[in-house]
């Protein structure tokens, strides 16, 4: 979060990439027009000079943005029906009101819905937003999960999720903008964009589909251990088929024609873990393998869908008892020696 605070006080120049943009405003009417396609109008409610900005990425039908507004605002907008958009506060001056419901920094805002949305936003608000094409998200889901998602996005509303899932979205938004700010060339790579797209779709489905139901509540499914084992075996086979790219929980459910609840039950019942934790472990192993040939740790991390470098490093060290940089150095001693020499002779 330190980087985002520094970005508010003294925004840096946007990185050199055709997929990234940055605009600062001193007028709330100009601010309302920055998010193209949102059909917004703003009215300032608190007193004082307005300051705002939007930092954004657009690629392959996906829009990520950070929007900062210094004053309390009344916001009204309406998204096209073929777009699904959510937002999570990264910085919150006080509580707000979204479509008639009180919201705070733990609320996930669903902006989609044909009636539009109304938002009494607080001062000093930094909102992280994600919008995707409706069909891209729905087509990634199994039939049962698609029905659940449609209920959540039928109209603008708040999702009050547990702190873990809310923080996952918040940390992703902070991390991805930090990584792209430092290495904008990551988005010039087709595989990296595909990996980021998949990460975003997976993140949204995790918010929209309740996969945290306990094994006890799922016992009425009467899934036998043999059936659970077959589902786990089929999941492992899908992972092997995608040995060079990460696969998401949503993709597993779609490929196996099962719900996230069923997959969750099988993993909890037999392995005492979650599908997400299992797939994260597979992705970490994918990074470790790719470090043998990757040009950098960041390249391997982005390829395997890790877009918050600090959290990735912690998870990697917990899994393998060494930092990814240590693995890279051990696997590339000549390259690291060259880098160190270059630093010495640098004028």
Coordinates of C-alpha atoms in Angstrom, one line a residue:
X1 CA 0.0 0.0 0.0
X2 CA 3.0 2.4 0.4
X3 CA 3.4 2.6 -3.3
X4 CA -0.2 3.6 -3.8
X5 CA 0.0 6.3 -1.1
X6 CA 3.1 7.7 -2.8
X7 CA 1.3 7.6 -6.1
X8 CA -1.5 9.8 -4.7
X9 CA 0.9 12.4 -3.3
X10 CA 3.2 12.6 -6.3
X11 CA 2.0 10.4 -9.2
X12 CA 4.8 9.3 -11.5
X13 CA 4.7 9.4 -15.3
X14 CA 2.8 6.5 -16.8
X15 CA 5.0 3.6 -18.0
X16 CA 5.8 3.4 -21.7
X17 CA 3.2 0.9 -22.8
X18 CA 0.3 1.1 -25.2
X19 CA -1.9 -0.8 -22.7
X20 CA -1.4 1.7 -19.8
X21 CA -2.7 5.2 -19.3
X22 CA -2.7 7.9 -16.6
X23 CA -4.7 11.1 -16.3
X24 CA -4.9 13.6 -13.5
X25 CA -7.7 16.2 -13.1
X26 CA -8.6 19.2 -11.0
X27 CA -12.3 19.2 -11.9
X28 CA -14.9 16.5 -10.9
X29 CA -16.8 16.8 -14.2
X30 CA -13.6 16.0 -16.1
X31 CA -13.0 13.1 -13.7
X32 CA -16.4 11.6 -14.4
X33 CA -15.5 11.3 -18.1
X34 CA -12.2 9.5 -17.6
X35 CA -13.7 6.0 -17.3
X36 CA -14.9 5.5 -20.8
X37 CA -18.1 3.6 -21.2
X38 CA -19.3 4.2 -17.7
X39 CA -21.7 7.0 -18.6
X40 CA -21.0 8.8 -15.3
X41 CA -21.9 12.2 -13.8
X42 CA -20.4 13.5 -10.5
X43 CA -21.5 16.1 -8.0
X44 CA -19.1 17.3 -5.3
X45 CA -20.6 17.1 -1.8
X46 CA -17.7 18.1 0.5
X47 CA -16.0 21.5 0.5
X48 CA -12.6 22.2 -0.9
X49 CA -10.4 21.9 -4.0
X50 CA -11.0 18.7 -6.0
X51 CA -8.1 16.5 -7.0
X52 CA -8.3 13.2 -8.8
X53 CA -6.7 10.8 -11.2
X54 CA -7.3 7.6 -13.0
X55 CA -4.5 5.1 -13.7
X56 CA -5.7 2.3 -16.0
X57 CA -4.8 -0.8 -18.1
X58 CA -6.8 -2.0 -21.1
X59 CA -6.2 -5.2 -23.0
X60 CA -8.1 -8.1 -24.5
X61 CA -11.6 -6.9 -23.3
X62 CA -10.3 -6.2 -19.7
X63 CA -10.1 -2.9 -18.0
X64 CA -8.2 -2.4 -14.7
X65 CA -8.1 1.0 -13.0
X66 CA -7.3 2.9 -9.9
X67 CA -9.5 6.0 -9.4
X68 CA -8.7 8.6 -6.7
X69 CA -11.1 11.3 -5.7
X70 CA -10.2 13.8 -2.9
X71 CA -13.7 15.0 -2.1
X72 CA -16.9 13.3 -1.2
X73 CA -19.0 12.8 -4.3
X74 CA -22.4 11.7 -5.6
X75 CA -21.7 9.4 -8.5
X76 CA -24.2 8.1 -10.9
X77 CA -23.4 5.8 -13.8
X78 CA -24.5 3.0 -16.0
X79 CA -22.4 0.3 -17.7
X80 CA -23.3 -1.5 -21.0
X81 CA -25.1 -4.8 -20.4
X82 CA -22.2 -6.7 -21.9
X83 CA -19.8 -5.6 -19.2
X84 CA -19.3 -6.9 -15.6
X85 CA -17.5 -4.5 -13.3
X86 CA -16.5 -4.6 -9.6
X87 CA -14.6 -2.3 -7.4
X88 CA -12.8 -2.6 -4.0
X89 CA -11.6 0.4 -2.0
X90 CA -7.9 0.6 -1.5
X91 CA -8.0 3.8 0.5
X92 CA -11.1 5.0 2.3
X93 CA -11.5 8.3 4.2
X94 CA -14.8 7.3 5.8
X95 CA -17.9 5.1 5.1
X96 CA -20.0 5.7 2.1
X97 CA -23.4 4.7 0.7
X98 CA -23.7 2.5 -2.4
X99 CA -27.1 1.9 -3.9
X100 CA -28.8 2.4 -0.5
X101 CA -26.4 0.2 1.5
X102 CA -23.7 1.4 3.8
X103 CA -20.2 0.5 2.6
X104 CA -16.8 0.4 4.0
X105 CA -13.3 -0.7 3.0
X106 CA -14.4 -4.4 3.2
X107 CA -17.1 -4.1 0.6
X108 CA -16.9 -5.4 -2.9
X109 CA -18.9 -3.1 -5.2
X110 CA -20.9 -4.6 -8.1
X111 CA -21.3 -1.8 -10.6
X112 CA -23.1 -3.9 -13.2
X113 CA -26.9 -3.9 -13.8
X114 CA -29.3 -2.4 -16.2
X115 CA -30.6 0.1 -13.6
X116 CA -27.2 1.7 -13.2
X117 CA -25.6 2.6 -9.8
X118 CA -25.6 5.5 -7.3
X119 CA -22.6 6.0 -5.0
X120 CA -22.2 8.6 -2.2
X121 CA -18.4 8.2 -2.1
X122 CA -16.3 9.4 0.9
X123 CA -13.3 11.7 0.8
X124 CA -9.8 10.5 0.0
X125 CA -11.2 7.5 -1.9
X126 CA -8.9 5.3 -3.9
X127 CA -11.1 2.7 -5.7
X128 CA -9.6 -0.3 -7.5
X129 CA -11.8 -1.4 -10.4
X130 CA -12.0 -4.4 -12.7
X131 CA -14.3 -4.7 -15.7
X132 CA -14.5 -7.7 -18.1
X133 CA -16.7 -8.8 -20.9
X134 CA -19.8 -10.5 -19.6
X135 CA -19.5 -13.5 -21.9
X136 CA -15.8 -14.0 -21.0
X137 CA -16.7 -14.5 -17.4
X138 CA -19.9 -16.4 -17.7
X139 CA -18.5 -18.8 -20.4
X140 CA -15.7 -19.7 -17.9
X141 CA -18.2 -21.1 -15.4
X142 CA -20.0 -24.4 -15.1
X143 CA -23.8 -24.3 -15.6
X144 CA -24.6 -24.3 -11.9
X145 CA -22.0 -21.6 -11.1
X146 CA -23.2 -19.5 -14.0
X147 CA -26.7 -19.3 -12.4
X148 CA -25.2 -18.1 -9.1
X149 CA -23.1 -15.4 -10.8
X150 CA -26.0 -14.1 -12.7
X151 CA -27.9 -13.5 -9.5
X152 CA -25.1 -11.4 -8.1
X153 CA -24.7 -9.2 -11.2
X154 CA -28.3 -8.7 -12.0
X155 CA -28.2 -5.3 -10.4
X156 CA -25.7 -3.0 -8.7
X157 CA -25.1 -4.1 -5.1
X158 CA -22.5 -4.8 -2.4
X159 CA -20.9 -8.1 -1.7
X160 CA -19.7 -8.4 1.9
X161 CA -17.1 -11.1 1.7
X162 CA -14.7 -12.4 4.3
X163 CA -11.5 -10.4 4.9
X164 CA -9.4 -13.0 3.2
X165 CA -11.2 -12.8 -0.1
X166 CA -11.5 -9.0 0.1
X167 CA -7.9 -8.6 0.8
X168 CA -7.0 -10.9 -2.1
X169 CA -8.7 -8.5 -4.5
X170 CA -7.2 -5.5 -2.8
X171 CA -3.7 -7.0 -2.8
X172 CA -4.0 -8.0 -6.4
X173 CA -5.0 -4.5 -7.5
X174 CA -2.1 -2.9 -5.6
X175 CA 0.4 -5.5 -6.8
X176 CA -0.4 -5.6 -10.5
X177 CA -0.1 -1.8 -10.9
X178 CA 3.1 -1.9 -9.0
X179 CA 4.5 -4.6 -11.2
X180 CA 3.4 -3.0 -14.5
X181 CA 4.7 0.4 -13.3
X182 CA 8.1 -1.1 -12.7
X183 CA 8.1 -3.4 -15.8
X184 CA 5.6 -2.2 -18.4
X185 CA 7.1 -4.6 -21.0
X186 CA 5.3 -7.5 -19.2
X187 CA 2.1 -6.5 -21.0
X188 CA 3.8 -6.6 -24.4
X189 CA 4.1 -10.4 -23.9
X190 CA 1.1 -12.4 -25.3
X191 CA 1.4 -15.2 -22.7
X192 CA 1.7 -12.7 -19.8
X193 CA -1.5 -11.0 -20.9
X194 CA -3.2 -14.4 -21.2
X195 CA -2.0 -15.3 -17.7
X196 CA -3.2 -11.9 -16.3
X197 CA -6.6 -12.3 -18.0
X198 CA -7.0 -15.7 -16.4
X199 CA -6.0 -14.4 -13.0
X200 CA -8.6 -11.6 -13.3
X201 CA -11.4 -13.9 -14.4
X202 CA -10.5 -16.3 -11.5
X203 CA -10.5 -13.4 -9.0
X204 CA -14.0 -12.3 -10.1
X205 CA -15.5 -15.8 -10.0
X206 CA -14.0 -16.3 -6.5
X207 CA -15.9 -13.2 -5.4
X208 CA -19.2 -14.1 -7.2
X209 CA -19.3 -17.8 -6.4
X210 CA -19.4 -18.8 -2.8
X211 CA -16.8 -21.6 -2.6
X212 CA -16.2 -21.3 1.1
X213 CA -19.1 -23.6 2.2
X214 CA -17.8 -26.1 4.7
X215 CA -17.6 -29.8 4.1
X216 CA -20.3 -30.5 6.8
X217 CA -22.8 -28.3 4.9
X218 CA -21.9 -30.1 1.7
X219 CA -22.4 -33.6 3.2
X220 CA -25.9 -33.7 1.7
X221 CA -24.3 -34.1 -1.7
X222 CA -23.6 -37.7 -0.7
X223 CA -20.5 -37.7 -2.9
X224 CA -18.6 -40.9 -2.2
X225 CA -14.9 -41.0 -1.6
X226 CA -14.5 -42.9 -4.8
X227 CA -16.2 -40.1 -6.7
X228 CA -14.1 -37.5 -4.9
X229 CA -10.9 -39.4 -5.8
X230 CA -12.0 -39.5 -9.5
X231 CA -12.5 -35.8 -9.4
X232 CA -9.1 -35.2 -7.9
X233 CA -7.5 -37.5 -10.4
X234 CA -9.2 -35.6 -13.3
X235 CA -8.1 -32.3 -11.8
X236 CA -4.5 -33.5 -11.7
X237 CA -4.8 -34.6 -15.3
X238 CA -6.0 -31.1 -16.3
X239 CA -3.0 -29.6 -14.5
X240 CA -0.7 -31.9 -16.4
X241 CA -2.3 -30.9 -19.7
X242 CA -1.6 -27.2 -18.8
X243 CA 1.9 -27.9 -17.7
X244 CA 3.2 -24.6 -19.3
X245 CA 0.4 -22.3 -18.1
X246 CA -1.7 -22.0 -14.9
X247 CA -5.3 -23.3 -14.8
X248 CA -8.0 -21.8 -12.6
X249 CA -10.6 -23.2 -10.3
X250 CA -13.3 -22.0 -12.7
X251 CA -11.7 -23.8 -15.7
X252 CA -11.4 -27.0 -13.7
X253 CA -15.1 -26.8 -12.8
X254 CA -16.1 -26.0 -16.4
X255 CA -14.0 -28.8 -17.9
X256 CA -15.3 -31.4 -15.4
X257 CA -18.9 -30.0 -15.5
X258 CA -19.1 -29.7 -11.7
X259 CA -19.8 -26.8 -9.3
X260 CA -17.2 -25.1 -7.2
X261 CA -19.1 -26.4 -4.1
X262 CA -18.5 -30.0 -5.3
X263 CA -14.9 -29.4 -6.1
X264 CA -14.4 -27.7 -2.7
X265 CA -16.0 -30.7 -0.9
X266 CA -13.8 -33.2 -2.7
X267 CA -10.6 -31.4 -1.8
X268 CA -11.6 -30.8 1.8
X269 CA -12.9 -34.3 2.2
X270 CA -9.8 -36.2 1.0
X271 CA -6.9 -33.7 1.2
X272 CA -8.1 -31.3 3.9
X273 CA -7.2 -28.4 1.6
X274 CA -8.9 -26.2 -1.0
X275 CA -8.8 -26.4 -4.8
X276 CA -7.3 -22.9 -4.8
X277 CA -4.5 -23.8 -2.4
X278 CA -3.7 -26.9 -4.5
X279 CA -3.6 -25.0 -7.8
X280 CA -1.5 -22.3 -6.1
X281 CA 1.0 -25.0 -5.1
X282 CA 1.1 -26.2 -8.7
X283 CA 1.7 -22.7 -9.9
X284 CA 4.5 -22.2 -7.5
X285 CA 6.1 -25.4 -8.8
X286 CA 5.6 -24.1 -12.3
X287 CA 7.5 -20.9 -11.4
X288 CA 10.3 -23.0 -9.8
X289 CA 10.6 -25.0 -13.0
X290 CA 10.5 -22.0 -15.3
X291 CA 13.3 -20.2 -13.3
X292 CA 15.7 -22.6 -15.1
X293 CA 15.1 -20.8 -18.4
X294 CA 13.4 -17.5 -17.5
X295 CA 15.3 -14.2 -17.9
X296 CA 14.1 -13.0 -14.5
X297 CA 12.1 -14.0 -11.5
X298 CA 9.4 -11.4 -12.4
X299 CA 9.0 -12.9 -15.8
X300 CA 8.4 -16.4 -14.3
X301 CA 6.0 -15.0 -11.6
X302 CA 3.9 -13.1 -14.1
X303 CA 3.7 -16.1 -16.5
X304 CA 2.3 -18.2 -13.7
X305 CA -0.2 -15.6 -12.5
X306 CA 1.5 -14.1 -9.6
X307 CA 1.0 -10.3 -9.9
X308 CA 1.8 -9.2 -6.4
X309 CA 5.6 -9.7 -6.2
X310 CA 5.9 -9.3 -2.4
X311 CA 3.2 -11.9 -1.6
X312 CA 4.6 -14.2 -4.3
X313 CA 8.1 -14.1 -2.7
X314 CA 6.6 -14.9 0.7
X315 CA 4.6 -17.8 -0.6
X316 CA 7.5 -19.2 -2.6
X317 CA 9.8 -19.1 0.4
X318 CA 7.2 -20.8 2.6
X319 CA 6.9 -23.6 0.0
X320 CA 10.5 -24.1 -0.9
X321 CA 12.4 -22.6 2.1
X322 CA 14.3 -20.1 -0.1
X323 CA 13.4 -16.9 -1.9
X324 CA 12.8 -17.1 -5.6
X325 CA 15.8 -14.8 -6.2
X326 CA 18.0 -17.3 -4.4
X327 CA 16.7 -20.1 -6.7
X328 CA 17.3 -17.9 -9.7
X329 CA 20.9 -17.0 -8.6
X330 CA 21.7 -20.7 -8.0
X331 CA 20.4 -21.7 -11.4
X332 CA 22.0 -18.8 -13.3
X333 CA 25.4 -18.2 -11.6
X334 CA 27.0 -16.9 -14.8
X335 CA 24.2 -14.5 -15.5
X336 CA 24.2 -13.2 -11.9
X337 CA 28.0 -12.8 -12.1
X338 CA 27.7 -10.7 -15.3
X339 CA 25.0 -8.5 -13.6
X340 CA 27.3 -7.9 -10.6
X341 CA 30.3 -7.0 -12.9
X342 CA 28.1 -4.6 -14.9
X343 CA 27.2 -2.8 -11.7
X344 CA 30.8 -2.5 -10.7
X345 CA 32.0 -1.0 -14.0
X346 CA 28.9 1.3 -14.4
X347 CA 30.0 4.9 -14.5

